[in-house]
PDB file of C-alpha atoms and ligand atoms in Angstrom:
ATOM      1  CA  MET V1460     -13.280   3.792   6.666  1.00 51.00           C
ATOM      2  CA  SER V1461     -10.024   1.220   7.016  1.00 64.00           C
ATOM      3  CA  ARG V1462      -8.354  -0.350   4.247  1.00 91.00           C
ATOM      4  CA  ILE V1463      -6.588  -2.766   6.495  1.00 97.00           C
ATOM      5  CA  PRO V1464      -7.403  -6.085   4.902  1.00 98.00           C
ATOM      6  CA  ILE V1465      -9.070  -8.763   7.497  1.00 98.00           C
ATOM      7  CA  LYS V1466      -8.538 -12.380   6.692  1.00 98.00           C
ATOM      8  CA  ASP V1467     -11.192 -14.843   6.478  1.00 98.00           C
ATOM      9  CA  ARG V1468     -10.739 -18.445   7.870  1.00 98.00           C
ATOM     10  CA  ASP V1469      -9.336 -19.693   4.807  1.00 98.00           C
ATOM     11  CA  GLY V1470      -6.781 -16.670   4.745  1.00 98.00           C
ATOM     12  CA  ILE V1471      -5.713 -16.717   8.007  1.00 98.00           C
ATOM     13  CA  ALA V1472      -5.080 -20.947   7.773  1.00 98.00           C
ATOM     14  CA  ARG V1473      -2.940 -20.064   5.030  1.00 98.00           C
ATOM     15  CA  MET V1474      -1.045 -17.224   6.317  1.00 98.00           C
ATOM     16  CA  ARG V1475      -0.583 -19.688   9.372  1.00 98.00           C
ATOM     17  CA  GLU V1476       1.271 -21.888   7.001  1.00 98.00           C
ATOM     18  CA  ALA V1477       3.434 -19.165   5.104  1.00 98.00           C
ATOM     19  CA  CYS V1478       4.414 -17.878   8.608  1.00 98.00           C
ATOM     20  CA  ALA V1479       5.438 -21.383  10.064  1.00 98.00           C
ATOM     21  CA  VAL V1480       7.607 -21.752   6.683  1.00 98.00           C
ATOM     22  CA  ALA V1481       8.983 -18.198   7.095  1.00 98.00           C
ATOM     23  CA  ALA V1482       9.868 -19.061  11.021  1.00 98.00           C
ATOM     24  CA  THR V1483      11.004 -22.357  10.084  1.00 98.00           C
ATOM     25  CA  VAL V1484      13.898 -21.325   7.519  1.00 98.00           C
ATOM     26  CA  LEU V1485      14.794 -18.499  10.128  1.00 98.00           C
ATOM     27  CA  GLU V1486      15.087 -21.165  13.091  1.00 98.00           C
ATOM     28  CA  GLN V1487      17.699 -23.199  10.923  1.00 97.00           C
ATOM     29  CA  LEU V1488      19.930 -19.870  10.100  1.00 98.00           C
ATOM     30  CA  LYS V1489      20.212 -18.807  13.857  1.00 98.00           C
ATOM     31  CA  PRO V1490      22.896 -21.426  14.940  1.00 98.00           C
ATOM     32  CA  LEU V1491      24.608 -20.895  11.387  1.00 98.00           C
ATOM     33  CA  CYS V1492      25.785 -17.170  12.736  1.00 98.00           C
ATOM     34  CA  ARG V1493      29.272 -18.201  14.036  1.00 98.00           C
ATOM     35  CA  PRO V1494      32.836 -16.617  13.406  1.00 98.00           C
ATOM     36  CA  GLY V1495      34.343 -17.268  10.081  1.00 98.00           C
ATOM     37  CA  VAL V1496      30.761 -17.949   8.393  1.00 98.00           C
ATOM     38  CA  THR V1497      29.970 -15.479   5.642  1.00 99.00           C
ATOM     39  CA  THR V1498      26.751 -13.901   5.098  1.00 99.00           C
ATOM     40  CA  GLN V1499      26.567 -15.356   1.761  1.00 99.00           C
ATOM     41  CA  ASP V1500      27.039 -18.878   3.733  1.00 98.00           C
ATOM     42  CA  LEU V1501      23.880 -17.646   5.553  1.00 99.00           C
ATOM     43  CA  GLU V1502      22.032 -16.540   1.994  1.00 98.00           C
ATOM     44  CA  GLU V1503      22.713 -19.915   0.638  1.00 98.00           C
ATOM     45  CA  ALA V1504      21.290 -21.930   3.492  1.00 98.00           C
ATOM     46  CA  GLY V1505      18.191 -19.644   3.371  1.00 98.00           C
ATOM     47  CA  ARG V1506      17.899 -19.865  -0.068  1.00 98.00           C
ATOM     48  CA  ASP V1507      17.924 -23.815   0.023  1.00 98.00           C
ATOM     49  CA  TRP V1508      15.588 -24.016   3.148  1.00 98.00           C
ATOM     50  CA  ILE V1509      12.771 -21.799   1.378  1.00 98.00           C
ATOM     51  CA  ALA V1510      13.054 -24.311  -1.729  1.00 98.00           C
ATOM     52  CA  ARG V1511      13.132 -27.348   0.304  1.00 97.00           C
ATOM     53  CA  LEU V1512      10.119 -26.241   2.207  1.00 97.00           C
ATOM     54  CA  GLY V1513       8.377 -25.416  -0.967  1.00 97.00           C
ATOM     55  CA  ALA V1514       8.209 -21.610  -0.827  1.00 98.00           C
ATOM     56  CA  ARG V1515       9.687 -18.575  -2.527  1.00 98.00           C
ATOM     57  CA  SER V1516      11.488 -15.771  -1.402  1.00 98.00           C
ATOM     58  CA  ALA V1517       9.362 -12.619  -1.337  1.00 98.00           C
ATOM     59  CA  CYS V1518      12.398 -10.595  -1.409  1.00 98.00           C
ATOM     60  CA  PHE V1519      14.483 -11.977  -4.176  1.00 98.00           C
ATOM     61  CA  GLY V1520      13.556  -9.755  -7.218  1.00 98.00           C
ATOM     62  CA  TYR V1521      11.538  -7.493  -4.873  1.00 98.00           C
ATOM     63  CA  GLN V1522      11.237  -4.290  -6.980  1.00 97.00           C
ATOM     64  CA  HIS V1523      11.690  -0.647  -5.188  1.00 94.00           C
ATOM     65  CA  GLY V1524      12.177   2.304  -7.219  1.00 94.00           C
ATOM     66  CA  ALA V1525      14.304   1.076 -10.657  1.00 94.00           C
ATOM     67  CA  ARG V1526      16.143  -1.836  -8.429  1.00 97.00           C
ATOM     68  CA  ARG V1527      15.919  -5.368  -7.683  1.00 98.00           C
ATOM     69  CA  TYR V1528      16.780  -6.963  -4.582  1.00 98.00           C
ATOM     70  CA  PRO V1529      19.118  -9.539  -5.662  1.00 98.00           C
ATOM     71  CA  ALA V1530      19.244 -12.201  -2.657  1.00 98.00           C
ATOM     72  CA  HIS V1531      16.712 -14.487  -1.155  1.00 99.00           C
ATOM     73  CA  THR V1532      17.574 -13.317   2.525  1.00 99.00           C
ATOM     74  CA  CYS V1533      18.515  -9.831   4.039  1.00 99.00           C
ATOM     75  CA  ILE V1534      21.524 -10.238   6.335  1.00 99.00           C
ATOM     76  CA  SER V1535      22.580  -6.848   8.375  1.00 99.00           C
ATOM     77  CA  VAL V1536      25.636  -6.865  10.440  1.00 99.00           C
ATOM     78  CA  ASN V1537      26.452  -4.368  13.429  1.00 98.00           C
ATOM     79  CA  ASP V1538      25.543  -0.927  12.167  1.00 99.00           C
ATOM     80  CA  GLU V1539      23.763  -2.318   9.188  1.00 99.00           C
ATOM     81  CA  VAL V1540      19.888  -1.643  10.241  1.00 98.00           C
ATOM     82  CA  VAL V1541      17.861  -3.840   7.707  1.00 98.00           C
ATOM     83  CA  HIS V1542      18.182  -4.759   3.991  1.00 98.00           C
ATOM     84  CA  GLY V1543      21.648  -6.008   4.142  1.00 98.00           C
ATOM     85  CA  ILE V1544      22.715  -7.823   0.774  1.00 98.00           C
ATOM     86  CA  PRO V1545      24.345 -11.174   1.523  1.00 98.00           C
ATOM     87  CA  SER V1546      28.318 -11.182   0.235  1.00 98.00           C
ATOM     88  CA  LEU V1547      31.225 -13.762   0.223  1.00 98.00           C
ATOM     89  CA  ARG V1548      33.413 -10.776   1.704  1.00 98.00           C
ATOM     90  CA  ARG V1549      31.592 -10.304   4.855  1.00 98.00           C
ATOM     91  CA  VAL V1550      33.208 -12.571   7.279  1.00 98.00           C
ATOM     92  CA  LEU V1551      31.261 -12.922  10.916  1.00 98.00           C
ATOM     93  CA  ARG V1552      33.551 -12.337  13.808  1.00 98.00           C
ATOM     94  CA  GLU V1553      32.844 -12.847  17.557  1.00 98.00           C
ATOM     95  CA  GLY V1554      31.423  -9.871  19.051  1.00 98.00           C
ATOM     96  CA  ASP V1555      29.260  -9.032  15.984  1.00 98.00           C
ATOM     97  CA  VAL V1556      25.437  -9.142  15.958  1.00 98.00           C
ATOM     98  CA  VAL V1557      23.570 -10.098  12.874  1.00 98.00           C
ATOM     99  CA  SER V1558      19.898  -9.889  12.060  1.00 98.00           C
ATOM    100  CA  LEU V1559      18.452 -12.446   9.783  1.00 99.00           C
ATOM    101  CA  ASP V1560      15.381 -11.276   8.037  1.00 99.00           C
ATOM    102  CA  VAL V1561      13.041 -14.112   6.155  1.00 99.00           C
ATOM    103  CA  VAL V1562       9.955 -13.480   4.463  1.00 99.00           C
ATOM    104  CA  VAL V1563       8.744 -16.202   1.894  1.00 98.00           C
ATOM    105  CA  TRP V1564       5.849 -16.730  -0.051  1.00 98.00           C
ATOM    106  CA  TYR V1565       3.924 -19.699   0.407  1.00 98.00           C
ATOM    107  CA  GLN V1566       0.541 -20.895  -1.529  1.00 95.00           C
ATOM    108  CA  GLY V1567      -0.744 -17.376  -1.893  1.00 97.00           C
ATOM    109  CA  TYR V1568       0.503 -15.895   1.355  1.00 98.00           C
ATOM    110  CA  ILE V1569       3.644 -14.227   3.032  1.00 98.00           C
ATOM    111  CA  GLY V1570       5.143 -14.878   6.529  1.00 98.00           C
ATOM    112  CA  ASP V1571       7.779 -12.364   7.524  1.00 99.00           C
ATOM    113  CA  ASN V1572       9.987 -12.299  10.341  1.00 99.00           C
ATOM    114  CA  ALA V1573      13.510 -11.579  11.676  1.00 99.00           C
ATOM    115  CA  PHE V1574      15.753 -12.159  14.602  1.00 99.00           C
ATOM    116  CA  THR V1575      18.919 -10.604  15.726  1.00 99.00           C
ATOM    117  CA  VAL V1576      21.303 -13.408  16.816  1.00 98.00           C
ATOM    118  CA  PRO V1577      24.751 -12.817  18.501  1.00 98.00           C
ATOM    119  CA  VAL V1578      27.979 -14.024  17.554  1.00 98.00           C
ATOM    120  CA  GLY V1579      29.807 -15.616  20.316  1.00 97.00           C
ATOM    121  CA  PRO V1580      30.368 -13.229  23.483  1.00 98.00           C
ATOM    122  CA  VAL V1581      28.951  -9.822  22.502  1.00 98.00           C
ATOM    123  CA  SER V1582      29.717  -6.788  24.500  1.00 98.00           C
ATOM    124  CA  PRO V1583      27.231  -5.584  27.643  1.00 98.00           C
ATOM    125  CA  LEU V1584      26.009  -2.907  25.700  1.00 98.00           C
ATOM    126  CA  ILE V1585      24.868  -5.191  22.714  1.00 98.00           C
ATOM    127  CA  GLU V1586      23.277  -7.609  25.400  1.00 98.00           C
ATOM    128  CA  LYS V1587      21.240  -4.883  26.489  1.00 98.00           C
ATOM    129  CA  LEU V1588      20.247  -4.058  23.080  1.00 99.00           C
ATOM    130  CA  LEU V1589      19.322  -7.191  22.337  1.00 99.00           C
ATOM    131  CA  ARG V1590      17.497  -7.750  25.200  1.00 99.00           C
ATOM    132  CA  ILE V1591      15.461  -4.319  25.165  1.00 99.00           C
ATOM    133  CA  THR V1592      14.431  -4.839  21.426  1.00 99.00           C
ATOM    134  CA  ARG V1593      13.139  -8.499  21.991  1.00 98.00           C
ATOM    135  CA  GLU V1594      11.018  -7.150  24.935  1.00 99.00           C
ATOM    136  CA  ALA V1595       9.790  -3.981  22.886  1.00 99.00           C
ATOM    137  CA  LEU V1596       8.634  -6.788  20.452  1.00 99.00           C
ATOM    138  CA  ASP V1597       6.992  -8.512  23.025  1.00 98.00           C
ATOM    139  CA  LEU V1598       5.091  -5.592  24.642  1.00 99.00           C
ATOM    140  CA  GLY V1599       4.365  -4.234  21.289  1.00 99.00           C
ATOM    141  CA  ILE V1600       2.414  -7.141  20.531  1.00 99.00           C
ATOM    142  CA  ARG V1601       0.895  -7.673  23.723  1.00 98.00           C
ATOM    143  CA  GLN V1602      -0.948  -4.228  22.587  1.00 99.00           C
ATOM    144  CA  ALA V1603      -2.281  -5.982  18.961  1.00 98.00           C
ATOM    145  CA  GLN V1604      -5.593  -6.314  20.976  1.00 98.00           C
ATOM    146  CA  VAL V1605      -8.909  -5.986  18.997  1.00 98.00           C
ATOM    147  CA  GLY V1606     -10.185  -2.631  20.113  1.00 98.00           C
ATOM    148  CA  ASN V1607      -6.900  -1.039  20.534  1.00 98.00           C
ATOM    149  CA  ARG V1608      -5.497   0.869  17.951  1.00 98.00           C
ATOM    150  CA  ILE V1609      -2.106   0.898  15.896  1.00 98.00           C
ATOM    151  CA  GLY V1610      -0.639   3.753  17.999  1.00 98.00           C
ATOM    152  CA  ASP V1611      -0.863   1.850  21.094  1.00 99.00           C
ATOM    153  CA  ILE V1612       1.487  -0.551  19.630  1.00 99.00           C
ATOM    154  CA  SER V1613       4.039   1.925  18.244  1.00 99.00           C
ATOM    155  CA  SER V1614       4.047   3.965  21.592  1.00 99.00           C
ATOM    156  CA  THR V1615       4.403   0.936  23.785  1.00 99.00           C
ATOM    157  CA  ILE V1616       7.330   0.006  21.589  1.00 99.00           C
ATOM    158  CA  GLN V1617       9.242   3.403  21.617  1.00 99.00           C
ATOM    159  CA  GLN V1618       8.702   4.211  25.197  1.00 98.00           C
ATOM    160  CA  HIS V1619      10.511   0.743  26.263  1.00 99.00           C
ATOM    161  CA  VAL V1620      13.486   1.436  23.771  1.00 99.00           C
ATOM    162  CA  GLU V1621      13.813   5.289  24.822  1.00 99.00           C
ATOM    163  CA  SER V1622      13.663   4.746  28.651  1.00 98.00           C
ATOM    164  CA  HIS V1623      16.651   2.110  28.325  1.00 98.00           C
ATOM    165  CA  GLY V1624      18.555   5.071  26.310  1.00 98.00           C
ATOM    166  CA  PHE V1625      18.255   3.514  22.951  1.00 99.00           C
ATOM    167  CA  SER V1626      16.419   4.993  19.972  1.00 99.00           C
ATOM    168  CA  VAL V1627      13.769   3.901  17.462  1.00 99.00           C
ATOM    169  CA  VAL V1628      14.171   3.764  13.434  1.00 98.00           C
ATOM    170  CA  ARG V1629      11.854   6.092  11.719  1.00 98.00           C
ATOM    171  CA  ASP V1630      12.519   5.522   8.086  1.00 98.00           C
ATOM    172  CA  MET V1631      11.020   1.787   8.185  1.00 98.00           C
ATOM    173  CA  VAL V1632       7.922   0.956  10.002  1.00 98.00           C
ATOM    174  CA  GLY V1633       6.363  -2.367  10.344  1.00 98.00           C
ATOM    175  CA  HIS V1634       3.168  -3.072   8.097  1.00 98.00           C
ATOM    176  CA  GLY V1635       0.320  -5.364   7.393  1.00 98.00           C
ATOM    177  CA  VAL V1636       0.966  -8.484   5.674  1.00 98.00           C
ATOM    178  CA  GLY V1637      -1.024 -10.762   3.416  1.00 98.00           C
ATOM    179  CA  ALA V1638      -1.125 -11.912  -0.302  1.00 98.00           C
ATOM    180  CA  ALA V1639       1.255  -8.862  -0.380  1.00 97.00           C
ATOM    181  CA  MET V1640       4.211  -8.497   1.428  1.00 98.00           C
ATOM    182  CA  HIS V1641       3.350  -4.963   2.544  1.00 98.00           C
ATOM    183  CA  GLU V1642      -0.287  -4.197   3.262  1.00 98.00           C
ATOM    184  CA  PRO V1643      -1.894  -1.263   5.444  1.00 98.00           C
ATOM    185  CA  PRO V1644      -1.528  -0.293   7.953  1.00 98.00           C
ATOM    186  CA  GLU V1645       2.241   1.157   8.206  1.00 98.00           C
ATOM    187  CA  ILE V1646       2.826   0.510  12.081  1.00 98.00           C
ATOM    188  CA  PRO V1647       5.608   2.798  13.194  1.00 98.00           C
ATOM    189  CA  ASN V1648       7.804   2.043  16.092  1.00 98.00           C
ATOM    190  CA  PHE V1649       7.192   5.574  17.347  1.00 98.00           C
ATOM    191  CA  GLY V1650       3.943   7.195  18.212  1.00 98.00           C
ATOM    192  CA  ARG V1651       1.154   8.320  20.455  1.00 98.00           C
ATOM    193  CA  ARG V1652      -1.730   6.109  22.174  1.00 98.00           C
ATOM    194  CA  GLY V1653      -4.852   6.289  21.060  1.00 98.00           C
ATOM    195  CA  THR V1654      -3.784   7.328  17.515  1.00 98.00           C
ATOM    196  CA  GLY V1655      -3.839   5.318  14.433  1.00 98.00           C
ATOM    197  CA  GLU V1656      -6.814   2.937  13.013  1.00 98.00           C
ATOM    198  CA  ARG V1657      -8.801   0.475  15.285  1.00 98.00           C
ATOM    199  CA  ILE V1658      -7.525  -3.182  15.531  1.00 98.00           C
ATOM    200  CA  LYS V1659      -9.998  -5.620  14.348  1.00 98.00           C
ATOM    201  CA  PRO V1660     -10.226  -9.324  14.596  1.00 98.00           C
ATOM    202  CA  GLY V1661      -8.527 -11.006  11.360  1.00 98.00           C
ATOM    203  CA  MET V1662      -5.937  -8.556  10.757  1.00 98.00           C
ATOM    204  CA  THR V1663      -2.200  -9.947  10.207  1.00 99.00           C
ATOM    205  CA  LEU V1664       0.411  -7.251  11.276  1.00 99.00           C
ATOM    206  CA  ALA V1665       4.270  -7.424  10.541  1.00 99.00           C
ATOM    207  CA  ILE V1666       5.645  -5.864  14.037  1.00 99.00           C
ATOM    208  CA  GLU V1667       9.233  -4.963  13.524  1.00 98.00           C
ATOM    209  CA  PRO V1668      10.937  -2.695  16.074  1.00 99.00           C
ATOM    210  CA  MET V1669      14.395  -1.502  14.706  1.00 99.00           C
ATOM    211  CA  VAL V1670      16.282  -0.081  17.579  1.00 99.00           C
ATOM    212  CA  ASN V1671      19.772   2.030  17.577  1.00 99.00           C
ATOM    213  CA  ALA V1672      22.153   1.833  20.518  1.00 99.00           C
ATOM    214  CA  GLY V1673      23.157   5.532  19.407  1.00 98.00           C
ATOM    215  CA  ALA V1674      20.903   8.121  17.338  1.00 98.00           C
ATOM    216  CA  TYR V1675      17.834   7.235  15.148  1.00 98.00           C
ATOM    217  CA  LYS V1676      19.514   8.742  12.146  1.00 98.00           C
ATOM    218  CA  THR V1677      19.833   6.298   9.046  1.00 98.00           C
ATOM    219  CA  ARG V1678      21.333   6.463   5.460  1.00 98.00           C
ATOM    220  CA  THR V1679      21.320   3.947   2.621  1.00 98.00           C
ATOM    221  CA  LEU V1680      24.460   2.698   1.560  1.00 98.00           C
ATOM    222  CA  SER V1681      25.491   3.079  -2.497  1.00 97.00           C
ATOM    223  CA  ASP V1682      24.536  -0.086  -2.814  1.00 97.00           C
ATOM    224  CA  GLY V1683      21.086   0.802  -2.763  1.00 97.00           C
ATOM    225  CA  TRP V1684      19.402  -1.434  -0.225  1.00 98.00           C
ATOM    226  CA  THR V1685      21.557  -1.673   2.842  1.00 98.00           C
ATOM    227  CA  ILE V1686      20.041   0.643   5.783  1.00 98.00           C
ATOM    228  CA  VAL V1687      22.862   1.653   8.187  1.00 98.00           C
ATOM    229  CA  THR V1688      22.830   3.731  11.325  1.00 99.00           C
ATOM    230  CA  ALA V1689      24.405   7.492  10.604  1.00 98.00           C
ATOM    231  CA  ASP V1690      26.476   7.290  13.679  1.00 98.00           C
ATOM    232  CA  GLY V1691      27.862   3.680  13.141  1.00 98.00           C
ATOM    233  CA  ALA V1692      26.508   2.527  16.189  1.00 98.00           C
ATOM    234  CA  PRO V1693      25.237  -0.876  16.687  1.00 98.00           C
ATOM    235  CA  SER V1694      21.536  -1.894  15.766  1.00 99.00           C
ATOM    236  CA  ALA V1695      18.785  -4.742  16.421  1.00 99.00           C
ATOM    237  CA  HIS V1696      15.834  -5.920  14.803  1.00 99.00           C
ATOM    238  CA  TYR V1697      13.050  -8.643  15.994  1.00 99.00           C
ATOM    239  CA  GLU V1698       9.794  -9.260  13.946  1.00 99.00           C
ATOM    240  CA  HIS V1699       7.058 -11.393  14.046  1.00 99.00           C
ATOM    241  CA  THR V1700       3.937 -11.987  12.111  1.00 99.00           C
ATOM    242  CA  VAL V1701       0.739 -11.752  14.494  1.00 99.00           C
ATOM    243  CA  LEU V1702      -2.547 -12.179  13.843  1.00 99.00           C
ATOM    244  CA  THR V1703      -5.157 -10.390  15.776  1.00 98.00           C
ATOM    245  CA  ALA V1704      -7.418 -13.080  16.841  1.00 98.00           C
ATOM    246  CA  ASP V1705     -10.536 -11.870  19.174  1.00 97.00           C
ATOM    247  CA  THR V1706      -9.109 -14.313  21.935  1.00 97.00           C
ATOM    248  CA  GLY V1707      -5.875 -12.000  21.693  1.00 98.00           C
ATOM    249  CA  PRO V1708      -2.856 -11.365  19.527  1.00 98.00           C
ATOM    250  CA  GLU V1709      -1.302 -14.729  18.182  1.00 98.00           C
ATOM    251  CA  ILE V1710       2.319 -14.904  16.990  1.00 98.00           C
ATOM    252  CA  LEU V1711       1.894 -16.872  13.747  1.00 98.00           C
ATOM    253  CA  THR V1712       5.515 -16.876  12.722  1.00 98.00           C
ATOM    254  CA  VAL V1713       6.286 -20.392  14.840  1.00 98.00           C
ATOM    255  CA  PRO V1714       8.773 -22.742  13.897  1.00 97.00           C
ATOM    256  CA  ARG V1715       7.507 -26.361  12.899  1.00 94.00           C
ATOM    257  CA  LEU V1716       9.654 -29.611  13.583  1.00 84.00           C
ATOM    258  CA  VAL V1717      10.839 -30.651  10.175  1.00 79.00           C
ATOM    259  CA  ALA V1718      10.102 -33.785   9.039  1.00 71.00           C
ATOM    260  CA  ALA V1719      13.058 -36.637   8.877  1.00 63.00           C
ATOM    261  CA  GLN V1720      12.224 -36.748   4.861  1.00 61.00           C
ATOM    262  CA  VAL V1721      12.654 -33.239   4.459  1.00 71.00           C
ATOM    263  CA  LEU V1722      16.018 -32.912   6.221  1.00 63.00           C
ATOM    264  CA  SER V1723      17.421 -36.027   4.460  1.00 60.00           C
TER     265      SER V1723
HETATM  266  N1  MF3 F2437      11.176  -7.562   6.308  1.00 94.96           N
HETATM  267  C1  MF3 F2437      11.336  -6.655   5.175  1.00 94.96           C
HETATM  268  C2  MF3 F2437      10.712  -5.694   4.813  1.00 94.96           C
HETATM  269  O1  MF3 F2437       9.196  -5.679   5.297  1.00 94.96           O
HETATM  270  C3  MF3 F2437      12.042  -7.342   3.887  1.00 94.96           C
HETATM  271  C4  MF3 F2437      11.973  -6.355   2.777  1.00 94.96           C
HETATM  272  S1  MF3 F2437      12.778  -7.573   1.438  1.00 94.96           S
HETATM  273  C5  MF3 F2437      13.912  -6.802   0.658  1.00 94.96           C
HETATM  274  O2  MF3 F2437      10.742  -4.784   4.055  1.00 94.96           O
HETATM  275  F1  MF3 F2437      13.367  -7.274  -0.982  1.00 94.96           F
HETATM  276  F2  MF3 F2437      13.242  -5.578   0.676  1.00 94.96           F
HETATM  277  F3  MF3 F2437      14.741  -6.769   0.764  1.00 94.96           F
HETATM  278 CO1   CO F2438       8.634  -6.813   7.758  1.00 94.96          CO
END
């Protein structure tokens, strides 16, 4: 029996709203990733946009073991894979890659998305890393079809990434998302076709390939949060929250135009 929550009409409508907010916030942060900007600048912009849109950060105060996450966004630079803590001391430079992860809580539901931005021109290797990771997300989303299995998403992402000489992180996985940030099922970025739970209509899934230019191994920094690649090679991360509609997968984390009165 599946423990994966199925959203009804009302739940889907609310997920749509929460995801639109998460995507709109993320969209505001992308153009700010320029040389000289600190990751704390990005955090403050994210924090302010989340508030302006009437939402709350699902990351701020998020508890893991004895620790609470201290920021409203996760900003991970270069060899940082995910859960980088924004800092005044971390100044972006040309050639960096910045993963922005925005998770908001809005009227009882959670929207989760991430995007990796190049700062100015980046090396050909990093260009390729970003492209392959984006493609892996896109191919994974296409597998989120009713009747498929979770393993079809996982294996498709892994195959695309590894066939281009990169590796998928094993220590962190995608996940169901809804009233809580992490619901069943786990969605690894590696696995075998035809395995895992069957996809049904009304599931909302956060699909999020984390891809390393080098080996897949990671470690956690002494801050207790920041995950980095063990070999120091750069990493990329893209994420969408996706609805498994009976008409096919639908990306819910799509930005909305922001009304002029919100901007002023
Ligand atoms: N998108 C991340 C995840 O699904 C967000 C984590 S928030 C943090 O794990 F509080 F753990 F940083
Ligand atoms: Co997530």
